[in-house]
């Protein structure tokens, strides 16, 4: 999909409202992908006016996802991954990272975006150990009872639940901490939760102002969501979990791949993540 208004090449017929930006396509625009429309790129441009290095927000998130999957697939016995909010396929999707280290790893992706459904699904369901289910990830009960999820994820064995770059798009009535509590209660002991979230540092006026400007741009865009929450709010999403070292940190600081020579962009202060283990 390279031109505004044109459908994805491998699409099954599906209604896509091109007047509305979609989270998955906007994220794709941030990552420099081609699966986005003009309306999605407008959101990206709007956020860039608030923070010129906004693309790094998405890259910090994506690279955090890749490093955490590598950690889980190589350093733990986890071989089942429930990836909530898969996004459009891009380089290094969860199943590719996990199955490179453990060919037996099973991955179920869940997303409710029609474009992910129409053309991402085929690319994500690359092999018999990788599956996709269209559902609302902010309704834990629905996901926990989903037939595709249950066909491929064994809830009597430890698993990894991923909510990477998703909950800042939740703007409903429930406390996001409660949503996560419901998921965590259903996980067997020894399971892991990987979660990243837009962050408002609060104790730092400069970065709080930056977070507020981006929040404003996301919220009042045709996409309508992108909430920068406080440390306390984000910590509440890990209730009952032991955080793996180094705890809740900027995504770029979660076991970076090597020494840092370059100054990280300012937006890196506005996205954090952690991996929690259920005792
Ligand atoms: N997890 C991927 C990553 O970190 O690279 C993708 C993150 S992307 C920012 C968020 C994804 O969550 C999008 O693909 C969007 O469609 C999906 N999403 C948002 N709200 C959702 C909902 N209520 N149910 C299912 N998926 C949702």
PDB file of C-alpha atoms and ligand atoms in Angstrom:
ATOM      1  CA  UNK A   1       0.000   0.000   0.000  1.00  0.00           C
ATOM      2  CA  UNK A   2       2.014   2.964  -1.156  1.00  0.00           C
ATOM      3  CA  UNK A   3      -0.585   5.469  -2.299  1.00  0.00           C
ATOM      4  CA  UNK A   4      -3.171   7.134  -0.165  1.00  0.00           C
ATOM      5  CA  UNK A   5      -6.472   5.357  -0.541  1.00  0.00           C
ATOM      6  CA  UNK A   6      -5.138   2.240  -2.275  1.00  0.00           C
ATOM      7  CA  UNK A   7      -5.804  -1.100  -0.640  1.00  0.00           C
ATOM      8  CA  UNK A   8      -3.102  -3.452   0.572  1.00  0.00           C
ATOM      9  CA  UNK A   9      -1.965  -5.806  -2.156  1.00  0.00           C
ATOM     10  CA  UNK A  10      -2.858  -9.106  -0.550  1.00  0.00           C
ATOM     11  CA  UNK A  11      -6.066  -7.863   0.990  1.00  0.00           C
ATOM     12  CA  UNK A  12      -9.111  -9.980   1.540  1.00  0.00           C
ATOM     13  CA  UNK A  13     -12.197  -7.769   1.131  1.00  0.00           C
ATOM     14  CA  UNK A  14     -12.570  -5.741   4.276  1.00  0.00           C
ATOM     15  CA  UNK A  15     -13.891  -2.307   5.074  1.00  0.00           C
ATOM     16  CA  UNK A  16     -11.110   0.160   5.746  1.00  0.00           C
ATOM     17  CA  UNK A  17     -12.105   3.679   6.669  1.00  0.00           C
ATOM     18  CA  UNK A  18      -9.376   5.773   5.058  1.00  0.00           C
ATOM     19  CA  UNK A  19     -10.687   8.955   6.653  1.00  0.00           C
ATOM     20  CA  UNK A  20      -9.638   7.644  10.073  1.00  0.00           C
ATOM     21  CA  UNK A  21      -6.080   7.010  11.129  1.00  0.00           C
ATOM     22  CA  UNK A  22      -5.389   3.573  12.559  1.00  0.00           C
ATOM     23  CA  UNK A  23      -2.965   2.822  15.398  1.00  0.00           C
ATOM     24  CA  UNK A  24      -1.283   0.015  13.455  1.00  0.00           C
ATOM     25  CA  UNK A  25      -0.803   2.121  10.307  1.00  0.00           C
ATOM     26  CA  UNK A  26       0.382   5.191  12.226  1.00  0.00           C
ATOM     27  CA  UNK A  27       2.931   2.988  14.022  1.00  0.00           C
ATOM     28  CA  UNK A  28       4.001   1.680  10.626  1.00  0.00           C
ATOM     29  CA  UNK A  29       4.474   5.289   9.441  1.00  0.00           C
ATOM     30  CA  UNK A  30       6.616   6.015  12.524  1.00  0.00           C
ATOM     31  CA  UNK A  31       8.774   2.980  11.683  1.00  0.00           C
ATOM     32  CA  UNK A  32       9.214   4.149   8.089  1.00  0.00           C
ATOM     33  CA  UNK A  33       6.989   1.414   6.594  1.00  0.00           C
ATOM     34  CA  UNK A  34       4.805   1.642   3.502  1.00  0.00           C
ATOM     35  CA  UNK A  35       1.557   0.259   4.894  1.00  0.00           C
ATOM     36  CA  UNK A  36      -0.039   3.579   5.736  1.00  0.00           C
ATOM     37  CA  UNK A  37      -2.360   6.201   4.256  1.00  0.00           C
ATOM     38  CA  UNK A  38      -2.134   9.977   4.082  1.00  0.00           C
ATOM     39  CA  UNK A  39      -4.339  10.308   7.179  1.00  0.00           C
ATOM     40  CA  UNK A  40      -1.882   8.134   9.142  1.00  0.00           C
ATOM     41  CA  UNK A  41       1.128  10.111   7.957  1.00  0.00           C
ATOM     42  CA  UNK A  42      -0.630  13.300   9.094  1.00  0.00           C
ATOM     43  CA  UNK A  43      -0.657  11.970  12.658  1.00  0.00           C
ATOM     44  CA  UNK A  44       3.063  11.244  12.412  1.00  0.00           C
ATOM     45  CA  UNK A  45       3.740  14.737  11.022  1.00  0.00           C
ATOM     46  CA  UNK A  46       1.648  16.300  13.813  1.00  0.00           C
ATOM     47  CA  UNK A  47       3.595  14.493  16.547  1.00  0.00           C
ATOM     48  CA  UNK A  48       6.858  15.443  14.843  1.00  0.00           C
ATOM     49  CA  UNK A  49       5.881  19.101  15.255  1.00  0.00           C
ATOM     50  CA  UNK A  50       5.795  18.468  19.009  1.00  0.00           C
ATOM     51  CA  UNK A  51       8.918  16.285  18.984  1.00  0.00           C
ATOM     52  CA  UNK A  52      11.030  16.210  15.816  1.00  0.00           C
ATOM     53  CA  UNK A  53      12.601  12.872  16.797  1.00  0.00           C
ATOM     54  CA  UNK A  54       9.205  11.222  17.357  1.00  0.00           C
ATOM     55  CA  UNK A  55      10.108   8.240  15.132  1.00  0.00           C
ATOM     56  CA  UNK A  56      12.565   7.161  17.827  1.00  0.00           C
ATOM     57  CA  UNK A  57       9.669   6.619  20.195  1.00  0.00           C
ATOM     58  CA  UNK A  58       8.481   3.791  17.947  1.00  0.00           C
ATOM     59  CA  UNK A  59      11.978   2.444  17.350  1.00  0.00           C
ATOM     60  CA  UNK A  60      12.790   2.377  21.071  1.00  0.00           C
ATOM     61  CA  UNK A  61       9.594   0.401  21.575  1.00  0.00           C
ATOM     62  CA  UNK A  62      10.210  -2.046  18.733  1.00  0.00           C
ATOM     63  CA  UNK A  63      13.808  -2.699  19.715  1.00  0.00           C
ATOM     64  CA  UNK A  64      12.720  -3.277  23.323  1.00  0.00           C
ATOM     65  CA  UNK A  65      10.239  -5.866  22.041  1.00  0.00           C
ATOM     66  CA  UNK A  66      12.954  -7.667  20.079  1.00  0.00           C
ATOM     67  CA  UNK A  67      15.430  -7.713  22.994  1.00  0.00           C
ATOM     68  CA  UNK A  68      12.826  -8.956  25.470  1.00  0.00           C
ATOM     69  CA  UNK A  69      11.760 -11.794  23.164  1.00  0.00           C
ATOM     70  CA  UNK A  70      15.396 -12.738  22.688  1.00  0.00           C
ATOM     71  CA  UNK A  71      15.824 -12.792  26.457  1.00  0.00           C
ATOM     72  CA  UNK A  72      12.737 -14.938  27.020  1.00  0.00           C
ATOM     73  CA  UNK A  73      13.538 -17.378  24.218  1.00  0.00           C
ATOM     74  CA  UNK A  74      17.168 -17.835  25.246  1.00  0.00           C
ATOM     75  CA  UNK A  75      17.251 -17.351  29.025  1.00  0.00           C
ATOM     76  CA  UNK A  76      13.973 -18.883  30.183  1.00  0.00           C
ATOM     77  CA  UNK A  77      11.971 -22.024  29.408  1.00  0.00           C
ATOM     78  CA  UNK A  78       9.146 -20.004  27.891  1.00  0.00           C
ATOM     79  CA  UNK A  79       8.059 -21.426  24.556  1.00  0.00           C
ATOM     80  CA  UNK A  80       4.601 -19.869  24.177  1.00  0.00           C
ATOM     81  CA  UNK A  81       4.004 -16.217  23.454  1.00  0.00           C
ATOM     82  CA  UNK A  82       0.678 -14.389  23.445  1.00  0.00           C
ATOM     83  CA  UNK A  83       1.412 -11.152  21.592  1.00  0.00           C
ATOM     84  CA  UNK A  84      -1.421  -8.668  22.213  1.00  0.00           C
ATOM     85  CA  UNK A  85      -1.454  -5.923  19.596  1.00  0.00           C
ATOM     86  CA  UNK A  86       0.855  -7.472  17.020  1.00  0.00           C
ATOM     87  CA  UNK A  87       0.924  -4.439  14.735  1.00  0.00           C
ATOM     88  CA  UNK A  88       1.515  -4.770  11.012  1.00  0.00           C
ATOM     89  CA  UNK A  89       4.261  -7.197  10.081  1.00  0.00           C
ATOM     90  CA  UNK A  90       7.610  -5.498   9.989  1.00  0.00           C
ATOM     91  CA  UNK A  91      11.172  -6.748  10.281  1.00  0.00           C
ATOM     92  CA  UNK A  92      11.776  -9.070  13.236  1.00  0.00           C
ATOM     93  CA  UNK A  93       8.286 -10.009  14.318  1.00  0.00           C
ATOM     94  CA  UNK A  94       7.884 -11.884  17.608  1.00  0.00           C
ATOM     95  CA  UNK A  95       7.701 -15.354  16.017  1.00  0.00           C
ATOM     96  CA  UNK A  96      10.819 -14.773  13.921  1.00  0.00           C
ATOM     97  CA  UNK A  97      12.876 -13.663  16.922  1.00  0.00           C
ATOM     98  CA  UNK A  98      11.558 -16.427  19.188  1.00  0.00           C
ATOM     99  CA  UNK A  99      11.688 -19.263  16.644  1.00  0.00           C
ATOM    100  CA  UNK A 100      15.221 -18.391  15.564  1.00  0.00           C
ATOM    101  CA  UNK A 101      16.327 -19.237  19.112  1.00  0.00           C
ATOM    102  CA  UNK A 102      13.735 -21.902  19.783  1.00  0.00           C
ATOM    103  CA  UNK A 103      12.147 -23.468  16.674  1.00  0.00           C
ATOM    104  CA  UNK A 104       9.474 -25.011  18.922  1.00  0.00           C
ATOM    105  CA  UNK A 105       8.228 -21.625  20.141  1.00  0.00           C
ATOM    106  CA  UNK A 106       4.510 -21.034  19.564  1.00  0.00           C
ATOM    107  CA  UNK A 107       3.167 -17.544  18.995  1.00  0.00           C
ATOM    108  CA  UNK A 108      -0.412 -16.296  18.922  1.00  0.00           C
ATOM    109  CA  UNK A 109      -0.882 -12.736  17.727  1.00  0.00           C
ATOM    110  CA  UNK A 110      -4.011 -10.742  18.539  1.00  0.00           C
ATOM    111  CA  UNK A 111      -4.976  -7.477  16.871  1.00  0.00           C
ATOM    112  CA  UNK A 112      -8.222  -5.800  15.842  1.00  0.00           C
ATOM    113  CA  UNK A 113      -6.997  -3.583  13.028  1.00  0.00           C
ATOM    114  CA  UNK A 114      -8.647  -4.414   9.667  1.00  0.00           C
ATOM    115  CA  UNK A 115      -5.409  -3.919   7.729  1.00  0.00           C
ATOM    116  CA  UNK A 116      -3.483  -6.223  10.051  1.00  0.00           C
ATOM    117  CA  UNK A 117      -6.335  -8.641   9.545  1.00  0.00           C
ATOM    118  CA  UNK A 118      -6.469  -8.308   5.776  1.00  0.00           C
ATOM    119  CA  UNK A 119      -2.864  -8.539   4.820  1.00  0.00           C
ATOM    120  CA  UNK A 120      -0.780  -8.818   7.949  1.00  0.00           C
ATOM    121  CA  UNK A 121      -2.400 -12.020   9.066  1.00  0.00           C
ATOM    122  CA  UNK A 122      -1.072 -14.001   6.106  1.00  0.00           C
ATOM    123  CA  UNK A 123       2.428 -12.726   6.780  1.00  0.00           C
ATOM    124  CA  UNK A 124       2.235 -13.305  10.506  1.00  0.00           C
ATOM    125  CA  UNK A 125       0.802 -16.811  10.219  1.00  0.00           C
ATOM    126  CA  UNK A 126       3.973 -17.960   8.511  1.00  0.00           C
ATOM    127  CA  UNK A 127       4.100 -21.474   9.902  1.00  0.00           C
ATOM    128  CA  UNK A 128       2.050 -23.982  11.887  1.00  0.00           C
ATOM    129  CA  UNK A 129       3.408 -22.663  15.181  1.00  0.00           C
ATOM    130  CA  UNK A 130       2.239 -19.115  14.539  1.00  0.00           C
ATOM    131  CA  UNK A 131      -1.401 -18.034  14.636  1.00  0.00           C
ATOM    132  CA  UNK A 132      -3.509 -14.918  14.592  1.00  0.00           C
ATOM    133  CA  UNK A 133      -6.789 -14.000  16.210  1.00  0.00           C
ATOM    134  CA  UNK A 134      -8.800 -10.818  15.645  1.00  0.00           C
ATOM    135  CA  UNK A 135     -10.015  -9.634  19.046  1.00  0.00           C
ATOM    136  CA  UNK A 136     -10.041  -6.743  21.515  1.00  0.00           C
ATOM    137  CA  UNK A 137      -6.938  -6.939  23.697  1.00  0.00           C
ATOM    138  CA  UNK A 138      -8.436  -4.585  26.270  1.00  0.00           C
ATOM    139  CA  UNK A 139     -11.038  -7.206  27.127  1.00  0.00           C
ATOM    140  CA  UNK A 140      -8.949  -9.849  28.899  1.00  0.00           C
ATOM    141  CA  UNK A 141     -11.856 -12.284  29.342  1.00  0.00           C
ATOM    142  CA  UNK A 142     -12.458 -12.331  25.569  1.00  0.00           C
ATOM    143  CA  UNK A 143      -8.799 -13.055  24.906  1.00  0.00           C
ATOM    144  CA  UNK A 144      -8.518 -15.674  27.641  1.00  0.00           C
ATOM    145  CA  UNK A 145     -11.549 -17.494  26.238  1.00  0.00           C
ATOM    146  CA  UNK A 146     -10.654 -16.981  22.579  1.00  0.00           C
ATOM    147  CA  UNK A 147     -10.721 -20.306  20.683  1.00  0.00           C
ATOM    148  CA  UNK A 148      -7.561 -19.628  18.631  1.00  0.00           C
ATOM    149  CA  UNK A 149      -5.669 -18.516  21.732  1.00  0.00           C
ATOM    150  CA  UNK A 150      -6.795 -21.621  23.613  1.00  0.00           C
ATOM    151  CA  UNK A 151      -6.019 -23.946  20.726  1.00  0.00           C
ATOM    152  CA  UNK A 152      -2.373 -22.899  20.734  1.00  0.00           C
ATOM    153  CA  UNK A 153      -1.578 -21.505  24.184  1.00  0.00           C
ATOM    154  CA  UNK A 154      -1.654 -23.891  27.120  1.00  0.00           C
ATOM    155  CA  UNK A 155      -2.630 -21.854  30.184  1.00  0.00           C
ATOM    156  CA  UNK A 156      -1.482 -24.648  32.508  1.00  0.00           C
ATOM    157  CA  UNK A 157       2.119 -23.972  31.427  1.00  0.00           C
ATOM    158  CA  UNK A 158       4.130 -20.742  31.814  1.00  0.00           C
ATOM    159  CA  UNK A 159       3.788 -18.340  28.920  1.00  0.00           C
ATOM    160  CA  UNK A 160       4.822 -14.841  27.937  1.00  0.00           C
ATOM    161  CA  UNK A 161       2.078 -12.252  27.628  1.00  0.00           C
ATOM    162  CA  UNK A 162       3.057  -9.226  25.585  1.00  0.00           C
ATOM    163  CA  UNK A 163       1.423  -5.812  25.816  1.00  0.00           C
ATOM    164  CA  UNK A 164       4.095  -3.857  24.033  1.00  0.00           C
ATOM    165  CA  UNK A 165       3.119  -0.362  22.929  1.00  0.00           C
ATOM    166  CA  UNK A 166      -0.572  -1.096  23.388  1.00  0.00           C
ATOM    167  CA  UNK A 167      -1.982   0.169  26.680  1.00  0.00           C
ATOM    168  CA  UNK A 168      -1.214   3.821  25.962  1.00  0.00           C
ATOM    169  CA  UNK A 169      -3.918   3.439  23.326  1.00  0.00           C
ATOM    170  CA  UNK A 170      -6.458   2.402  25.923  1.00  0.00           C
ATOM    171  CA  UNK A 171      -8.660   5.399  26.708  1.00  0.00           C
ATOM    172  CA  UNK A 172     -11.714   3.568  28.081  1.00  0.00           C
ATOM    173  CA  UNK A 173     -13.305   3.733  31.507  1.00  0.00           C
ATOM    174  CA  UNK A 174     -11.363   0.957  33.214  1.00  0.00           C
ATOM    175  CA  UNK A 175      -8.105   1.454  35.028  1.00  0.00           C
ATOM    176  CA  UNK A 176      -5.428  -0.090  32.749  1.00  0.00           C
ATOM    177  CA  UNK A 177      -3.882  -1.590  35.908  1.00  0.00           C
ATOM    178  CA  UNK A 178      -7.120  -3.552  36.397  1.00  0.00           C
ATOM    179  CA  UNK A 179      -7.052  -4.815  32.839  1.00  0.00           C
ATOM    180  CA  UNK A 180      -3.553  -6.152  33.412  1.00  0.00           C
ATOM    181  CA  UNK A 181      -4.505  -7.606  36.813  1.00  0.00           C
ATOM    182  CA  UNK A 182      -7.180  -9.672  35.107  1.00  0.00           C
ATOM    183  CA  UNK A 183      -4.625 -11.024  32.633  1.00  0.00           C
ATOM    184  CA  UNK A 184      -2.007 -11.646  35.326  1.00  0.00           C
ATOM    185  CA  UNK A 185      -4.442 -13.572  37.536  1.00  0.00           C
ATOM    186  CA  UNK A 186      -5.034 -15.996  34.662  1.00  0.00           C
ATOM    187  CA  UNK A 187      -1.319 -16.683  34.104  1.00  0.00           C
ATOM    188  CA  UNK A 188       0.311 -19.728  35.663  1.00  0.00           C
ATOM    189  CA  UNK A 189       3.258 -19.236  37.988  1.00  0.00           C
ATOM    190  CA  UNK A 190       6.542 -18.806  36.121  1.00  0.00           C
ATOM    191  CA  UNK A 191       4.882 -16.769  33.342  1.00  0.00           C
ATOM    192  CA  UNK A 192       6.283 -13.458  32.130  1.00  0.00           C
ATOM    193  CA  UNK A 193       4.657 -10.171  31.136  1.00  0.00           C
ATOM    194  CA  UNK A 194       6.380  -7.788  28.740  1.00  0.00           C
ATOM    195  CA  UNK A 195       4.931  -4.305  28.682  1.00  0.00           C
ATOM    196  CA  UNK A 196       5.989  -0.903  27.371  1.00  0.00           C
ATOM    197  CA  UNK A 197       4.150   2.377  27.664  1.00  0.00           C
ATOM    198  CA  UNK A 198       4.399   6.095  26.832  1.00  0.00           C
ATOM    199  CA  UNK A 199       5.756   7.825  29.925  1.00  0.00           C
ATOM    200  CA  UNK A 200       5.209  11.170  31.594  1.00  0.00           C
ATOM    201  CA  UNK A 201       8.165  11.602  33.996  1.00  0.00           C
ATOM    202  CA  UNK A 202       6.316  14.197  36.142  1.00  0.00           C
ATOM    203  CA  UNK A 203       9.408  14.970  38.249  1.00  0.00           C
ATOM    204  CA  UNK A 204      11.130  16.568  35.287  1.00  0.00           C
ATOM    205  CA  UNK A 205       9.414  19.672  33.934  1.00  0.00           C
ATOM    206  CA  UNK A 206      11.204  19.567  30.601  1.00  0.00           C
ATOM    207  CA  UNK A 207      10.294  15.981  29.724  1.00  0.00           C
ATOM    208  CA  UNK A 208       6.831  16.287  31.210  1.00  0.00           C
ATOM    209  CA  UNK A 209       6.230  19.209  28.859  1.00  0.00           C
ATOM    210  CA  UNK A 210       7.511  17.108  25.953  1.00  0.00           C
ATOM    211  CA  UNK A 211       5.265  14.186  26.951  1.00  0.00           C
ATOM    212  CA  UNK A 212       2.276  16.537  27.281  1.00  0.00           C
ATOM    213  CA  UNK A 213       2.871  18.013  23.832  1.00  0.00           C
ATOM    214  CA  UNK A 214       3.012  14.568  22.247  1.00  0.00           C
ATOM    215  CA  UNK A 215      -0.012  13.353  24.240  1.00  0.00           C
ATOM    216  CA  UNK A 216      -1.954  16.382  22.984  1.00  0.00           C
ATOM    217  CA  UNK A 217      -0.965  15.686  19.366  1.00  0.00           C
ATOM    218  CA  UNK A 218      -1.887  12.009  19.530  1.00  0.00           C
ATOM    219  CA  UNK A 219      -5.124  12.563  21.419  1.00  0.00           C
ATOM    220  CA  UNK A 220      -6.392  15.329  19.133  1.00  0.00           C
ATOM    221  CA  UNK A 221      -5.320  13.573  15.950  1.00  0.00           C
ATOM    222  CA  UNK A 222      -7.547  11.449  13.693  1.00  0.00           C
ATOM    223  CA  UNK A 223      -6.106   8.467  15.606  1.00  0.00           C
ATOM    224  CA  UNK A 224      -7.358   9.779  18.945  1.00  0.00           C
ATOM    225  CA  UNK A 225      -5.112   7.967  21.441  1.00  0.00           C
ATOM    226  CA  UNK A 226      -1.617   8.023  22.887  1.00  0.00           C
ATOM    227  CA  UNK A 227      -1.632   8.538  26.619  1.00  0.00           C
ATOM    228  CA  UNK A 228       1.578   9.329  28.482  1.00  0.00           C
ATOM    229  CA  UNK A 229       1.058   7.856  31.952  1.00  0.00           C
ATOM    230  CA  UNK A 230       3.025   8.284  35.184  1.00  0.00           C
ATOM    231  CA  UNK A 231       5.434   5.800  36.747  1.00  0.00           C
ATOM    232  CA  UNK A 232       2.864   4.882  39.401  1.00  0.00           C
ATOM    233  CA  UNK A 233       0.193   4.242  36.773  1.00  0.00           C
ATOM    234  CA  UNK A 234       2.552   2.093  34.715  1.00  0.00           C
ATOM    235  CA  UNK A 235       3.848   0.169  37.745  1.00  0.00           C
ATOM    236  CA  UNK A 236       0.258  -0.725  38.609  1.00  0.00           C
ATOM    237  CA  UNK A 237       0.141  -2.719  35.366  1.00  0.00           C
ATOM    238  CA  UNK A 238       2.686  -5.184  36.808  1.00  0.00           C
ATOM    239  CA  UNK A 239       0.822  -6.016  40.016  1.00  0.00           C
ATOM    240  CA  UNK A 240       1.945  -9.247  41.676  1.00  0.00           C
ATOM    241  CA  UNK A 241       4.962  -9.601  39.381  1.00  0.00           C
ATOM    242  CA  UNK A 242       8.680  -9.580  40.184  1.00  0.00           C
ATOM    243  CA  UNK A 243      10.418  -7.266  37.752  1.00  0.00           C
ATOM    244  CA  UNK A 244      13.410  -8.740  35.958  1.00  0.00           C
ATOM    245  CA  UNK A 245      16.571  -6.649  36.371  1.00  0.00           C
ATOM    246  CA  UNK A 246      16.837  -3.672  35.577  1.00  0.00           C
ATOM    247  CA  UNK A 247      13.131  -3.190  36.389  1.00  0.00           C
ATOM    248  CA  UNK A 248      10.965  -0.484  34.848  1.00  0.00           C
ATOM    249  CA  UNK A 249      13.307   1.691  32.812  1.00  0.00           C
ATOM    250  CA  UNK A 250      13.413   3.664  29.596  1.00  0.00           C
ATOM    251  CA  UNK A 251      12.975   1.128  26.792  1.00  0.00           C
ATOM    252  CA  UNK A 252      16.384   2.054  25.408  1.00  0.00           C
ATOM    253  CA  UNK A 253      17.965   1.166  28.783  1.00  0.00           C
ATOM    254  CA  UNK A 254      16.510  -2.342  29.004  1.00  0.00           C
ATOM    255  CA  UNK A 255      19.636  -4.394  28.253  1.00  0.00           C
ATOM    256  CA  UNK A 256      20.838  -2.347  25.277  1.00  0.00           C
ATOM    257  CA  UNK A 257      22.750  -4.317  22.668  1.00  0.00           C
ATOM    258  CA  UNK A 258      26.066  -2.619  23.297  1.00  0.00           C
ATOM    259  CA  UNK A 259      27.804   0.487  24.571  1.00  0.00           C
ATOM    260  CA  UNK A 260      26.102   3.759  23.714  1.00  0.00           C
ATOM    261  CA  UNK A 261      28.249   6.226  21.823  1.00  0.00           C
ATOM    262  CA  UNK A 262      25.522   8.568  20.671  1.00  0.00           C
ATOM    263  CA  UNK A 263      23.374  10.787  22.851  1.00  0.00           C
ATOM    264  CA  UNK A 264      19.912   9.239  22.849  1.00  0.00           C
ATOM    265  CA  UNK A 265      17.084  11.447  21.526  1.00  0.00           C
ATOM    266  CA  UNK A 266      14.934  13.376  23.998  1.00  0.00           C
ATOM    267  CA  UNK A 267      11.852  11.271  23.216  1.00  0.00           C
ATOM    268  CA  UNK A 268      13.659   8.235  24.646  1.00  0.00           C
ATOM    269  CA  UNK A 269      12.801   9.660  28.070  1.00  0.00           C
ATOM    270  CA  UNK A 270       9.116   9.297  27.282  1.00  0.00           C
ATOM    271  CA  UNK A 271       8.740   5.547  26.761  1.00  0.00           C
ATOM    272  CA  UNK A 272       9.444   2.921  29.407  1.00  0.00           C
ATOM    273  CA  UNK A 273       9.135  -0.818  29.688  1.00  0.00           C
ATOM    274  CA  UNK A 274       9.769  -3.808  31.899  1.00  0.00           C
ATOM    275  CA  UNK A 275       9.560  -7.582  32.028  1.00  0.00           C
ATOM    276  CA  UNK A 276       7.751  -9.044  35.017  1.00  0.00           C
ATOM    277  CA  UNK A 277       7.696 -12.659  36.237  1.00  0.00           C
ATOM    278  CA  UNK A 278       4.803 -14.203  38.085  1.00  0.00           C
ATOM    279  CA  UNK A 279       6.242 -15.956  41.162  1.00  0.00           C
TER     280      UNK A 279
HETATM  281  N1  LIG B   1       3.242  -4.655  19.755  1.00  0.00           N
HETATM  282  C1  LIG B   1       3.768  -4.133  18.520  1.00  0.00           C
HETATM  283  C2  LIG B   1       5.094  -3.475  18.787  1.00  0.00           C
HETATM  284  O1  LIG B   1       5.334  -3.102  19.925  1.00  0.00           O
HETATM  285  O2  LIG B   1       5.885  -3.321  17.861  1.00  0.00           O
HETATM  286  C3  LIG B   1       2.786  -3.168  17.854  1.00  0.00           C
HETATM  287  C4  LIG B   1       2.432  -1.953  18.672  1.00  0.00           C
HETATM  288  S1  LIG B   1       1.298  -0.867  17.858  1.00  0.00           S
HETATM  289  C5  LIG B   1       1.794   0.663  18.512  1.00  0.00           C
HETATM  290  C6  LIG B   1      -0.201  -1.186  18.736  1.00  0.00           C
HETATM  291  C7  LIG B   1      -1.042  -2.294  18.128  1.00  0.00           C
HETATM  292  O3  LIG B   1      -2.133  -2.578  19.020  1.00  0.00           O
HETATM  293  C8  LIG B   1      -1.679  -1.923  16.791  1.00  0.00           C
HETATM  294  O4  LIG B   1      -1.421  -2.900  15.844  1.00  0.00           O
HETATM  295  C9  LIG B   1      -3.164  -1.834  17.072  1.00  0.00           C
HETATM  296  O5  LIG B   1      -3.962  -2.225  15.981  1.00  0.00           O
HETATM  297  C10 LIG B   1      -3.295  -2.784  18.243  1.00  0.00           C
HETATM  298  N2  LIG B   1      -4.469  -2.459  19.068  1.00  0.00           N
HETATM  299  C11 LIG B   1      -4.803  -1.258  19.610  1.00  0.00           C
HETATM  300  N3  LIG B   1      -5.947  -1.368  20.286  1.00  0.00           N
HETATM  301  C12 LIG B   1      -6.350  -2.656  20.167  1.00  0.00           C
HETATM  302  C13 LIG B   1      -7.470  -3.386  20.667  1.00  0.00           C
HETATM  303  N4  LIG B   1      -8.404  -2.806  21.426  1.00  0.00           N
HETATM  304  N5  LIG B   1      -7.558  -4.713  20.371  1.00  0.00           N
HETATM  305  C14 LIG B   1      -6.609  -5.308  19.594  1.00  0.00           C
HETATM  306  N6  LIG B   1      -5.530  -4.668  19.107  1.00  0.00           N
HETATM  307  C15 LIG B   1      -5.404  -3.359  19.387  1.00  0.00           C
END
